[in-house]
Amino acid sequence: MSIPIGKVRTRYAPSPTGYLHVGGAWMAFFNWLFARNQGGTFILRVEDTDRSRSTEEYERAILEDFRWLGIDWDEGPDKGGPVGPYRQTERFHLYRQYAQALLDRGAAYHCYCTLEELEAERQRARAAKRPYRYSGRCRNLTPEQRAEFERQGRRPTIRLRVHDDGETIVVNDLVRGRVEFDPEHLDDYIIVRSDGSPLYNFANVVDDHTMAMTHVIRGIEHLSNTPKQWIMYRSLGWDPPQVAHLSNILGTDHKKLSKRTGDTAVRDYKRAGFLPEALVNFFALMAWYPEENREIYSVREMIEKFRLEDLGKASPVFDMTKLTWMNGVYMRELLRRDPDRAVEACLEPLRNAGLLDGQVTAETRAYIRQVVDVLGDRIKVGRDILTYGDFFFTDAVTYEPDAVKKYFSRKDVATTLAQLRERVAKVDRLDATTVESIVRTMASELRIESREIIHPARVALTGKTAGPGLFELTALLGRDRVIKRLDSAIDWIRRLP
RNA sequence: GGCCCCAUCGUCUAGCCCGGCCUAGGACGCGGCCCUCUCAAGGCCGAGACAGGGGUUCGAAUCCCCUUGGGGCUACCA
């Protein structure tokens, strides 16, 4: 086991009970950024002690989502490392060992109180309107008393003896500053269940120490737990890591981020066609602004500029609208530099909409590439290929009610479209310039505005009022499809009451 | 209930630590105009905030206190 002295080590510890949550990814991102900025090590540790809800499937999915985000780890369950294993269920021997150490030095003790007895204590405290603290009944049991409880078949838990010297516990939080806790409000808490399994506050301390973590960036919900953990560090004779507590991301309703106000899994964003670099850039802007008056940063820049002290304390709201804008910025960049990746982001949405199935052939890919070119910067997120260009993938064009009302209601529309159809039928190759000249000359011959042809034609071809330029989309659709769609539209309009 | 954290435009935030440069800056979104075959993008313009109250000070968004409002911990959850 070799861990470089003085090197920063951070970690993220997901529970494999679901897909990677954006809140978790956000938290992991800052741990990762800090480690990378410091030339340190970033570790993934799987907290799978909740055996009923944890699955290997989720663990794999979480690692996959991290990879997709571009957040890599130096040590973890899949690749091992000097302080493994990296799954808590595989570290029980360590928890047992340190629980015993605590017991041996009298810093912890067996507690034989039953759930019912504890509940009764709690009730009494509530009835008397006193803050509840464990009574400490089992603090100083004699061997005889213990033997008696054992005889009764009671299985003990292990409690940590909170120091009763009354000394204030100081947490020097890297983002919040000095926070003081009066141990008066703490009580001896359970670190090992009666079935022998470790509780979070215990396993966490053992893991963070044995894994040699130097800095722990975690959610604000852990700040109140910190003094308890500090006591344990002291009891074990260990130095605690540096900590930084970040407020949690909120939904637009200012409540904890939930499905109600938007997608919560990183995977959902991937499926919708968001770009990992945009997501990560967006993450950074919640609680951290590298510098004034700028919001677009490459990962490289973020790593360079990251400073723990610059992290904000308030709870940010996850603003989907801004994320979408930011994704658009990256998408536009991709359209110029690496259109194939833009195409990639459109694949999932197309599949989910049932407009694409099976293996994507090179030919299909090339076609999608053309669609993406035509749609251009209208695609802010992969799924926009559907909102603006579904008609490129299906002949079943449905006319939007508003579009019908606006452009199909005029008397002579069918005639105009029929005219256009005839003129289109006369050429054998349709390209954008050809269509444009057809439309323009037709307009001047009929002494009407080009838009009087363009708008109805767009609806006929796409079903929509908004979308790419008519000439470009017509060219991509090709003569045959255009004629067919013009025919059906004319037919459709003539059947109107 | 007890303890802890937080509080600048609707949202992300700069400024706050080290009071005056702040008639509080930027971005998203919103409104208007321009460009234009529609939409998107782009350009220009605009509306929009220091939670409230007390102090301290010549002077407070910045320091202190209280209140209010959010959030968290208080489990044999993580």
Coordinates of C-alpha atoms (C1' of nucleotides) in Angstrom, one line a residue:
Chain A
M1 CA 0.0 0.0 0.0
S2 CA 1.6 3.2 -1.1
I3 CA 0.0 6.6 -0.9
P4 CA 2.1 9.6 -1.7
I5 CA 2.5 11.7 1.4
G6 CA 1.0 15.2 1.2
K7 CA -1.0 14.5 -1.9
V8 CA -4.6 15.6 -2.0
R9 CA -7.1 12.7 -1.9
T10 CA -10.8 13.2 -2.4
R11 CA -13.7 10.9 -3.0
Y12 CA -17.2 10.5 -3.9
A13 CA -19.2 7.7 -2.3
P14 CA -22.4 6.8 -4.3
S15 CA -25.0 4.4 -3.1
P16 CA -25.9 2.0 -6.0
T17 CA -29.6 2.3 -5.3
G18 CA -30.5 4.2 -8.5
Y19 CA -29.0 6.0 -11.4
L20 CA -26.5 8.8 -10.8
H21 CA -28.4 11.8 -9.6
V22 CA -27.4 15.2 -10.9
G23 CA -27.0 16.4 -7.3
G24 CA -24.5 13.6 -6.7
A25 CA -22.7 14.2 -9.9
W26 CA -22.5 17.9 -9.0
M27 CA -21.0 17.0 -5.7
A28 CA -18.6 14.5 -7.2
F29 CA -17.6 17.0 -9.8
F30 CA -16.2 19.4 -7.2
N31 CA -14.3 16.7 -5.4
W32 CA -12.9 15.7 -8.8
L33 CA -12.1 19.2 -9.8
F34 CA -10.3 19.9 -6.6
A35 CA -8.3 16.7 -6.8
R36 CA -7.3 17.4 -10.4
N37 CA -6.5 21.0 -9.6
Q38 CA -4.1 19.8 -6.9
G39 CA -2.6 17.0 -8.9
G40 CA -4.2 14.7 -6.3
T41 CA -6.2 11.5 -6.4
F42 CA -9.9 11.1 -6.9
I43 CA -11.6 8.0 -5.5
L44 CA -14.9 6.3 -6.0
R45 CA -16.2 4.3 -3.1
V46 CA -19.4 2.4 -3.3
E47 CA -21.6 2.7 -0.2
D48 CA -23.7 -0.4 -0.7
T49 CA -24.4 -1.3 2.9
D50 CA -28.1 -1.0 2.2
R51 CA -28.2 -4.5 0.7
S52 CA -31.9 -4.5 0.0
R53 CA -31.8 -1.6 -2.4
S54 CA -28.3 -1.8 -3.8
T55 CA -27.7 -3.6 -7.1
E56 CA -24.6 -4.3 -9.2
E57 CA -26.6 -3.1 -12.2
Y58 CA -26.8 0.4 -10.7
E59 CA -23.2 0.4 -9.7
R60 CA -22.3 -0.3 -13.3
A61 CA -24.7 2.4 -14.5
I62 CA -23.2 4.9 -12.1
L63 CA -19.7 4.3 -13.3
E64 CA -20.8 4.5 -16.9
D65 CA -22.5 7.9 -16.2
F66 CA -19.3 9.2 -14.6
R67 CA -17.3 8.1 -17.6
W68 CA -19.7 9.8 -19.9
L69 CA -19.4 13.0 -17.9
G70 CA -15.7 12.8 -18.3
I71 CA -15.2 12.4 -14.6
D72 CA -12.5 9.8 -14.1
W73 CA -11.3 8.2 -11.0
D74 CA -7.9 6.9 -9.9
E75 CA -9.1 4.3 -7.5
G76 CA -12.4 2.6 -7.4
P77 CA -14.4 -0.6 -7.2
D78 CA -13.7 -1.6 -10.8
K79 CA -10.0 -0.8 -10.9
G80 CA -8.9 -1.3 -7.3
G81 CA -6.1 0.7 -5.7
P82 CA -3.8 0.7 -2.7
V83 CA -6.5 1.2 0.0
G84 CA -9.2 -1.2 -1.3
P85 CA -11.6 -2.8 -1.4
Y86 CA -13.7 0.0 -2.6
R87 CA -17.1 -1.4 -1.7
Q88 CA -18.3 -1.0 1.9
T89 CA -19.8 -4.5 2.0
E90 CA -16.3 -5.8 1.3
R91 CA -14.8 -3.8 4.2
F92 CA -16.7 -5.3 7.1
H93 CA -13.6 -6.7 8.6
L94 CA -12.3 -3.1 9.0
Y95 CA -15.4 -1.9 10.7
R96 CA -15.3 -4.9 13.1
Q97 CA -11.7 -4.2 13.8
Y98 CA -12.1 -0.6 14.7
A99 CA -15.3 -1.2 16.6
Q100 CA -13.3 -3.5 18.8
A101 CA -10.5 -1.0 19.1
L102 CA -13.1 1.6 20.3
L103 CA -14.5 -1.0 22.8
D104 CA -11.1 -1.9 24.0
R105 CA -10.1 1.6 24.9
G106 CA -13.5 2.3 26.5
A107 CA -14.5 4.8 23.9
A108 CA -17.5 2.8 23.0
Y109 CA -19.8 0.4 24.8
H110 CA -22.4 -2.2 24.3
C111 CA -26.0 -1.0 24.6
Y112 CA -28.7 -3.5 25.3
C113 CA -31.6 -1.2 25.1
T114 CA -34.3 -2.4 22.8
L115 CA -36.0 -0.3 20.1
E116 CA -39.1 -0.2 22.3
E117 CA -37.2 1.0 25.4
L118 CA -35.6 3.7 23.3
E119 CA -38.8 4.8 21.8
A120 CA -40.3 5.0 25.3
E121 CA -37.4 7.3 26.3
R122 CA -38.1 9.5 23.4
Q123 CA -41.8 9.7 24.2
R124 CA -41.1 10.7 27.7
A125 CA -38.8 13.4 26.5
R126 CA -41.4 14.7 24.1
A127 CA -44.1 14.6 26.7
A128 CA -41.9 16.7 29.1
K129 CA -40.9 18.9 26.2
R130 CA -37.3 18.2 26.7
P131 CA -34.9 17.7 23.9
Y132 CA -34.2 14.0 23.6
R133 CA -30.8 12.6 24.3
Y134 CA -30.0 8.9 25.0
S135 CA -30.2 8.4 28.8
G136 CA -26.9 6.5 28.9
R137 CA -28.4 3.6 30.8
C138 CA -25.9 1.1 29.4
R139 CA -22.9 3.3 29.8
N140 CA -21.6 1.6 32.8
L141 CA -23.0 -1.9 32.9
T142 CA -21.4 -4.4 35.3
P143 CA -20.4 -7.7 33.8
E144 CA -23.3 -9.2 35.7
Q145 CA -25.9 -6.9 34.2
R146 CA -24.4 -7.6 30.7
A147 CA -24.6 -11.3 31.4
E148 CA -28.2 -11.0 32.4
F149 CA -29.1 -9.1 29.2
E150 CA -27.3 -11.7 27.2
R151 CA -29.2 -14.4 28.9
Q152 CA -32.4 -12.7 27.9
G153 CA -31.2 -13.0 24.4
R154 CA -30.7 -9.3 23.8
R155 CA -28.3 -8.5 21.0
P156 CA -26.4 -5.3 21.8
T157 CA -25.6 -2.4 19.6
I158 CA -22.4 -0.5 20.1
R159 CA -22.5 3.2 21.1
L160 CA -19.8 5.7 20.9
R161 CA -19.1 7.4 24.2
V162 CA -19.4 11.1 23.6
H163 CA -16.8 12.9 25.6
D164 CA -18.3 14.5 28.6
D165 CA -15.6 17.0 29.2
G166 CA -18.0 19.6 27.7
E167 CA -15.3 20.9 25.4
T168 CA -16.7 22.7 22.4
I169 CA -16.2 20.9 19.1
V170 CA -14.8 23.0 16.4
V171 CA -15.3 22.2 12.7
N172 CA -13.2 24.4 10.5
D173 CA -15.2 24.2 7.3
L174 CA -13.4 25.3 4.2
V175 CA -16.4 27.0 2.8
R176 CA -18.3 28.0 5.9
G177 CA -15.5 28.9 8.2
R178 CA -15.4 28.0 11.8
V179 CA -18.5 26.3 13.1
E180 CA -18.8 25.4 16.8
F181 CA -20.9 22.7 18.4
D182 CA -21.6 22.3 22.1
P183 CA -21.4 18.6 22.9
E184 CA -24.2 19.3 25.3
H185 CA -26.6 18.6 22.4
L186 CA -24.9 15.4 21.4
D187 CA -25.6 12.0 22.8
D188 CA -23.9 8.6 22.7
Y189 CA -24.8 7.4 19.3
I190 CA -25.0 3.9 17.8
I191 CA -22.2 3.0 15.5
V192 CA -22.9 -0.7 15.0
R193 CA -26.3 -2.3 14.8
S194 CA -27.3 -5.3 16.8
D195 CA -26.8 -7.4 13.7
G196 CA -23.2 -6.3 13.6
S197 CA -23.4 -4.0 10.6
P198 CA -21.9 -0.5 10.7
L199 CA -23.9 2.7 10.6
Y200 CA -23.1 5.5 8.2
N201 CA -21.3 7.8 10.6
F202 CA -19.0 5.0 11.6
A203 CA -18.3 3.3 8.3
N204 CA -17.7 6.7 6.9
V205 CA -15.0 7.7 9.4
V206 CA -13.3 4.4 9.1
D207 CA -13.3 4.5 5.3
D208 CA -12.2 8.1 5.0
H209 CA -9.4 7.5 7.4
T210 CA -8.2 4.2 6.1
M211 CA -8.5 5.4 2.6
A212 CA -6.4 8.4 3.6
M213 CA -8.8 11.1 2.4
T214 CA -7.3 14.6 2.9
H215 CA -10.4 16.6 1.9
V216 CA -14.1 15.7 2.0
I217 CA -16.5 17.9 0.0
R218 CA -20.0 16.8 0.8
G219 CA -23.6 17.9 1.3
I220 CA -24.7 20.3 4.0
E221 CA -26.8 17.6 5.6
H222 CA -23.5 16.2 6.9
L223 CA -22.4 19.3 8.7
S224 CA -24.5 18.4 11.8
N225 CA -23.0 15.0 11.7
T226 CA -19.5 16.3 11.7
P227 CA -19.0 16.9 15.4
K228 CA -20.0 13.3 16.1
Q229 CA -17.5 12.1 13.6
W230 CA -14.8 14.4 15.0
I231 CA -15.4 12.7 18.4
M232 CA -14.8 9.4 16.8
Y233 CA -11.6 10.5 15.1
R234 CA -10.4 11.7 18.4
S235 CA -11.3 8.5 20.1
L236 CA -9.4 6.5 17.5
G237 CA -6.5 8.9 17.7
W238 CA -6.8 10.0 14.1
D239 CA -6.6 13.3 12.4
P240 CA -9.8 14.2 10.6
P241 CA -9.7 15.4 7.0
Q242 CA -10.4 18.9 5.9
V243 CA -14.1 19.3 5.2
A244 CA -16.2 21.5 3.0
H245 CA -20.0 21.4 3.1
L246 CA -22.0 22.5 0.1
S247 CA -25.7 23.3 0.1
N248 CA -27.8 21.0 -2.0
I249 CA -29.2 21.8 -5.4
L250 CA -32.9 22.8 -5.3
G251 CA -35.6 22.4 -7.9
T252 CA -37.4 25.4 -9.4
D253 CA -40.0 25.0 -6.6
H254 CA -37.1 25.6 -4.2
K255 CA -37.6 22.1 -2.8
K256 CA -35.1 19.3 -3.0
L257 CA -34.5 18.4 -6.6
S258 CA -37.2 15.9 -7.6
K259 CA -38.8 14.3 -10.6
R260 CA -41.6 16.8 -10.3
T261 CA -39.6 19.7 -11.5
G262 CA -37.4 18.0 -14.1
D263 CA -35.1 15.1 -14.7
T264 CA -32.9 14.1 -11.8
A265 CA -30.7 11.4 -13.3
V266 CA -27.6 12.2 -15.4
R267 CA -28.8 9.5 -17.6
D268 CA -32.0 11.3 -18.5
Y269 CA -29.9 14.2 -19.7
K270 CA -27.8 11.9 -21.8
R271 CA -30.9 10.4 -23.3
A272 CA -32.4 13.8 -24.1
G273 CA -29.2 14.6 -26.1
F274 CA -27.4 16.9 -23.7
L275 CA -23.6 17.1 -24.0
P276 CA -21.4 16.1 -21.1
E277 CA -19.2 19.2 -21.4
A278 CA -22.2 21.4 -21.2
L279 CA -23.6 19.6 -18.2
V280 CA -20.3 19.8 -16.4
N281 CA -19.9 23.5 -17.3
F282 CA -23.3 24.1 -16.0
F283 CA -22.5 22.2 -12.8
A284 CA -19.6 24.5 -12.2
L285 CA -21.8 27.6 -12.3
M286 CA -23.9 26.4 -9.5
A287 CA -22.0 27.6 -6.4
W288 CA -18.9 28.6 -8.3
Y289 CA -18.1 31.4 -10.7
P290 CA -14.5 31.1 -11.8
E291 CA -14.4 34.7 -12.8
E292 CA -16.7 37.7 -13.4
N293 CA -18.6 38.1 -16.6
R294 CA -18.0 34.7 -18.2
E295 CA -19.8 31.5 -18.2
I296 CA -18.3 29.2 -20.8
Y297 CA -15.3 27.2 -19.5
S298 CA -13.6 24.2 -20.8
V299 CA -12.8 21.4 -18.3
R300 CA -9.2 22.3 -18.7
E301 CA -9.8 25.9 -17.6
M302 CA -12.1 24.8 -14.7
I303 CA -9.4 22.5 -13.4
E304 CA -6.9 25.3 -13.6
K305 CA -9.0 27.9 -11.9
F306 CA -10.7 25.8 -9.2
R307 CA -10.3 27.0 -5.6
L308 CA -12.3 25.6 -2.7
E309 CA -12.5 29.0 -1.1
D310 CA -14.5 30.3 -4.1
L311 CA -17.4 27.9 -3.5
G312 CA -20.6 29.5 -2.6
K313 CA -22.7 28.8 0.5
A314 CA -26.3 29.3 -0.7
S315 CA -28.4 26.6 -2.3
P316 CA -28.5 26.9 -6.0
V317 CA -31.6 26.2 -8.1
F318 CA -31.2 23.9 -11.0
D319 CA -32.2 26.0 -13.9
M320 CA -33.1 23.8 -16.9
T321 CA -33.6 26.8 -19.1
K322 CA -30.0 28.0 -18.6
L323 CA -28.7 24.5 -19.0
T324 CA -30.5 24.3 -22.3
W325 CA -29.0 27.6 -23.5
M326 CA -25.6 26.4 -22.5
N327 CA -26.0 23.1 -24.3
G328 CA -26.9 25.2 -27.3
V329 CA -23.7 27.1 -27.1
Y330 CA -21.7 23.8 -27.1
M331 CA -23.9 22.4 -29.8
R332 CA -23.3 25.3 -32.1
E333 CA -19.6 24.9 -31.5
L334 CA -19.8 21.1 -32.3
L335 CA -21.7 21.8 -35.5
R336 CA -18.7 23.6 -36.8
R337 CA -15.9 21.5 -35.2
D338 CA -17.2 18.0 -34.8
P339 CA -20.7 17.5 -36.4
D340 CA -20.5 13.8 -35.9
R341 CA -20.7 14.2 -32.2
A342 CA -23.8 16.4 -32.7
V343 CA -25.3 13.6 -34.7
E344 CA -24.4 11.2 -31.9
A345 CA -26.5 13.3 -29.4
C346 CA -29.5 13.1 -31.7
L347 CA -29.5 9.3 -32.0
E348 CA -31.1 8.4 -28.7
P349 CA -33.9 10.9 -29.0
L350 CA -34.7 9.5 -32.5
R351 CA -34.6 6.0 -31.2
N352 CA -36.9 6.8 -28.3
A353 CA -39.3 8.4 -30.7
G354 CA -39.4 5.3 -32.7
L355 CA -38.0 7.0 -35.8
L356 CA -34.9 5.0 -35.8
D357 CA -34.3 1.4 -35.1
G358 CA -31.6 -1.2 -35.0
Q359 CA -28.1 -0.5 -36.0
V360 CA -27.4 2.8 -37.6
T361 CA -25.9 2.2 -41.0
A362 CA -23.4 4.5 -42.4
E363 CA -26.0 5.7 -44.9
T364 CA -28.5 6.5 -42.2
R365 CA -25.8 8.3 -40.3
A366 CA -24.9 10.4 -43.3
Y367 CA -28.5 11.3 -43.8
I368 CA -28.9 12.3 -40.1
R369 CA -25.8 14.4 -40.6
Q370 CA -27.4 16.2 -43.4
V371 CA -30.5 16.8 -41.3
V372 CA -28.4 18.2 -38.6
D373 CA -26.7 20.5 -41.0
V374 CA -30.0 21.8 -42.3
L375 CA -31.4 22.2 -38.8
G376 CA -28.2 23.9 -37.7
D377 CA -28.3 25.9 -34.5
R378 CA -31.9 25.2 -34.0
I379 CA -30.7 22.0 -32.3
K380 CA -29.8 23.2 -28.8
V381 CA -30.3 19.7 -27.4
G382 CA -30.3 16.4 -29.3
R383 CA -34.0 15.9 -28.9
D384 CA -34.6 19.2 -30.8
I385 CA -34.0 17.1 -34.0
L386 CA -37.5 15.9 -33.3
T387 CA -39.2 19.2 -32.5
Y388 CA -37.8 20.8 -35.6
G389 CA -37.1 17.9 -37.9
D390 CA -39.2 14.8 -37.2
F391 CA -40.6 15.1 -40.8
F392 CA -37.3 14.1 -42.2
F393 CA -37.8 10.7 -40.7
T394 CA -41.4 10.0 -41.4
D395 CA -43.9 10.5 -44.2
A396 CA -46.7 10.7 -41.7
V397 CA -46.8 14.5 -41.5
T398 CA -49.4 15.9 -39.2
Y399 CA -50.4 19.5 -39.7
E400 CA -50.3 21.5 -36.5
P401 CA -53.7 23.1 -35.9
D402 CA -52.2 26.6 -35.7
A403 CA -50.4 26.0 -38.9
V404 CA -53.6 25.0 -40.6
K405 CA -55.4 28.0 -39.3
K406 CA -52.7 30.4 -40.4
Y407 CA -51.7 29.0 -43.8
F408 CA -54.2 26.5 -45.1
S409 CA -57.3 28.4 -44.6
R410 CA -57.0 30.8 -47.5
K411 CA -59.1 30.0 -50.6
D412 CA -56.4 29.8 -53.2
V413 CA -53.9 27.8 -51.1
A414 CA -54.5 24.5 -52.8
T415 CA -54.1 26.2 -56.2
T416 CA -50.9 27.8 -55.2
L417 CA -49.5 24.5 -53.9
A418 CA -50.7 22.7 -57.1
Q419 CA -48.8 25.3 -59.1
L420 CA -45.7 24.8 -57.1
R421 CA -46.1 21.0 -57.5
E422 CA -46.2 21.3 -61.2
R423 CA -43.1 23.5 -61.4
V424 CA -41.2 21.2 -59.0
A425 CA -42.2 18.1 -61.1
K426 CA -40.6 19.7 -64.2
V427 CA -37.1 19.7 -62.8
D428 CA -35.3 16.4 -62.2
R429 CA -33.0 17.5 -59.4
L430 CA -34.0 19.7 -56.5
D431 CA -31.3 21.7 -54.8
A432 CA -31.8 24.7 -52.6
T433 CA -31.0 27.3 -55.4
T434 CA -33.4 25.5 -57.8
V435 CA -36.2 25.6 -55.4
E436 CA -35.5 29.2 -54.5
S437 CA -35.7 30.3 -58.1
I438 CA -38.8 28.2 -58.7
V439 CA -40.5 29.9 -55.8
R440 CA -39.3 33.4 -56.6
T441 CA -40.2 33.3 -60.3
M442 CA -43.6 31.8 -59.5
A443 CA -44.2 34.5 -57.0
S444 CA -43.3 37.3 -59.5
E445 CA -45.3 35.7 -62.3
L446 CA -48.3 35.5 -60.0
R447 CA -47.6 38.9 -58.6
I448 CA -47.7 37.7 -55.0
E449 CA -45.1 37.7 -52.2
S450 CA -42.8 34.7 -52.0
R451 CA -43.9 34.1 -48.5
E452 CA -47.4 33.4 -49.7
I453 CA -45.9 30.3 -51.3
I454 CA -43.2 29.6 -48.7
H455 CA -45.4 29.4 -45.7
P456 CA -48.1 27.0 -47.0
A457 CA -45.4 24.9 -48.6
R458 CA -43.6 24.6 -45.3
V459 CA -46.7 23.4 -43.6
A460 CA -47.4 21.0 -46.4
L461 CA -43.9 19.5 -46.2
T462 CA -43.3 19.6 -42.5
G463 CA -46.6 20.2 -40.7
K464 CA -45.1 23.1 -38.8
T465 CA -44.8 26.8 -39.0
A466 CA -41.3 26.9 -37.6
G467 CA -38.3 25.1 -38.8
P468 CA -35.4 25.3 -41.2
G469 CA -35.4 27.3 -44.3
L470 CA -37.8 26.0 -46.9
F471 CA -35.3 25.8 -49.7
E472 CA -32.8 23.8 -47.7
L473 CA -35.3 21.4 -46.3
T474 CA -36.9 20.8 -49.7
A475 CA -33.5 20.0 -51.1
L476 CA -32.9 17.4 -48.4
L477 CA -36.3 15.9 -48.7
G478 CA -35.8 15.4 -52.4
R479 CA -38.1 15.8 -55.4
D480 CA -40.2 12.7 -54.9
R481 CA -41.0 13.2 -51.3
V482 CA -41.8 16.9 -51.9
I483 CA -44.2 16.0 -54.7
K484 CA -45.8 13.4 -52.7
R485 CA -46.3 15.6 -49.7
L486 CA -47.5 18.5 -51.8
D487 CA -50.1 16.2 -53.3
S488 CA -51.3 15.0 -50.0
A489 CA -51.6 18.5 -48.6
I490 CA -53.5 19.7 -51.7
D491 CA -55.8 16.7 -51.2
W492 CA -56.2 17.4 -47.5
I493 CA -57.0 21.0 -48.0
R494 CA -59.6 20.3 -50.7
R495 CA -61.3 18.0 -48.4
L496 CA -61.7 20.7 -45.8
P497 CA -65.3 21.8 -45.2
Chain B
rG1 C1' -38.9 21.8 20.5
rG2 C1' -33.2 21.9 20.7
rC3 C1' -28.8 22.6 17.7
rC4 C1' -26.5 24.0 13.0
rC5 C1' -26.2 26.3 8.0
rC6 C1' -28.1 29.8 4.4
rA7 C1' -30.3 34.8 2.4
rU8 C1' -28.1 40.4 -3.9
rC9 C1' -32.7 40.9 -10.2
rG10 C1' -37.8 35.2 -11.6
rU11 C1' -33.0 32.0 -11.9
rC12 C1' -27.2 31.3 -11.8
rU13 C1' -24.2 34.8 -9.7
rA14 C1' -20.1 39.3 -9.1
rG15 C1' -19.4 42.6 -5.2
rC16 C1' -19.2 41.1 1.1
rC17 C1' -13.5 38.6 4.2
rC18 C1' -10.0 44.0 3.7
rG19 C1' -16.9 49.5 4.6
rG20 C1' -16.6 54.7 0.3
rC21 C1' -14.5 53.1 -6.8
rC22 C1' -22.1 50.3 -6.4
rU23 C1' -27.0 55.9 -9.4
rA24 C1' -25.1 47.2 -7.4
rG25 C1' -21.9 44.3 -12.8
rG26 C1' -22.6 39.9 -16.0
rA27 C1' -25.4 35.6 -17.8
rC28 C1' -30.1 32.8 -18.6
rG29 C1' -35.0 33.9 -19.1
rC30 C1' -38.5 38.0 -20.3
rG31 C1' -40.2 42.6 -23.4
rG32 C1' -39.1 45.7 -27.8
rC33 C1' -36.5 46.7 -32.3
rC34 C1' -33.1 45.1 -36.3
rC35 C1' -31.8 40.9 -39.6
rU36 C1' -35.3 37.5 -42.2
rC37 C1' -39.5 32.8 -46.0
rU38 C1' -41.1 31.0 -40.4
rC39 C1' -38.4 29.5 -36.3
rA40 C1' -33.6 29.4 -34.2
rA41 C1' -29.0 32.0 -34.1
rG42 C1' -27.0 36.9 -34.1
rG43 C1' -27.0 42.5 -33.1
rC44 C1' -29.0 46.7 -30.3
rC45 C1' -32.2 48.6 -26.5
rG46 C1' -35.2 47.8 -22.0
rA47 C1' -37.7 46.2 -17.4
rG48 C1' -35.7 43.6 -13.2
rA49 C1' -32.4 42.6 -6.7
rC50 C1' -29.0 44.2 -1.7
rA51 C1' -35.6 39.8 2.9
rG52 C1' -37.3 43.3 7.2
rG53 C1' -35.9 46.1 11.5
rG54 C1' -32.3 48.0 14.7
rG55 C1' -27.4 49.4 15.7
rU56 C1' -21.8 50.8 14.7
rU57 C1' -19.7 54.6 11.4
rC58 C1' -18.7 60.9 8.4
rG59 C1' -20.3 56.7 5.2
rA60 C1' -23.0 49.7 5.0
rA61 C1' -25.0 45.2 0.0
rU62 C1' -20.4 44.9 2.8
rC63 C1' -19.4 44.8 10.2
rC64 C1' -22.8 43.5 14.8
rC65 C1' -27.7 42.1 16.8
rC66 C1' -32.8 40.7 16.3
rU67 C1' -36.9 39.2 13.3
rU68 C1' -38.7 36.7 9.1
rG69 C1' -38.1 33.1 5.4
rG70 C1' -35.6 28.6 3.5
rG71 C1' -32.7 24.1 4.4
rG72 C1' -30.4 20.4 7.5
rC73 C1' -29.4 17.3 11.9
rU74 C1' -31.8 15.5 16.2
rA75 C1' -32.8 7.0 13.5
rC76 C1' -30.3 0.2 15.1
rC77 C1' -31.2 5.9 7.1
rA78 C1' -27.3 7.6 3.9

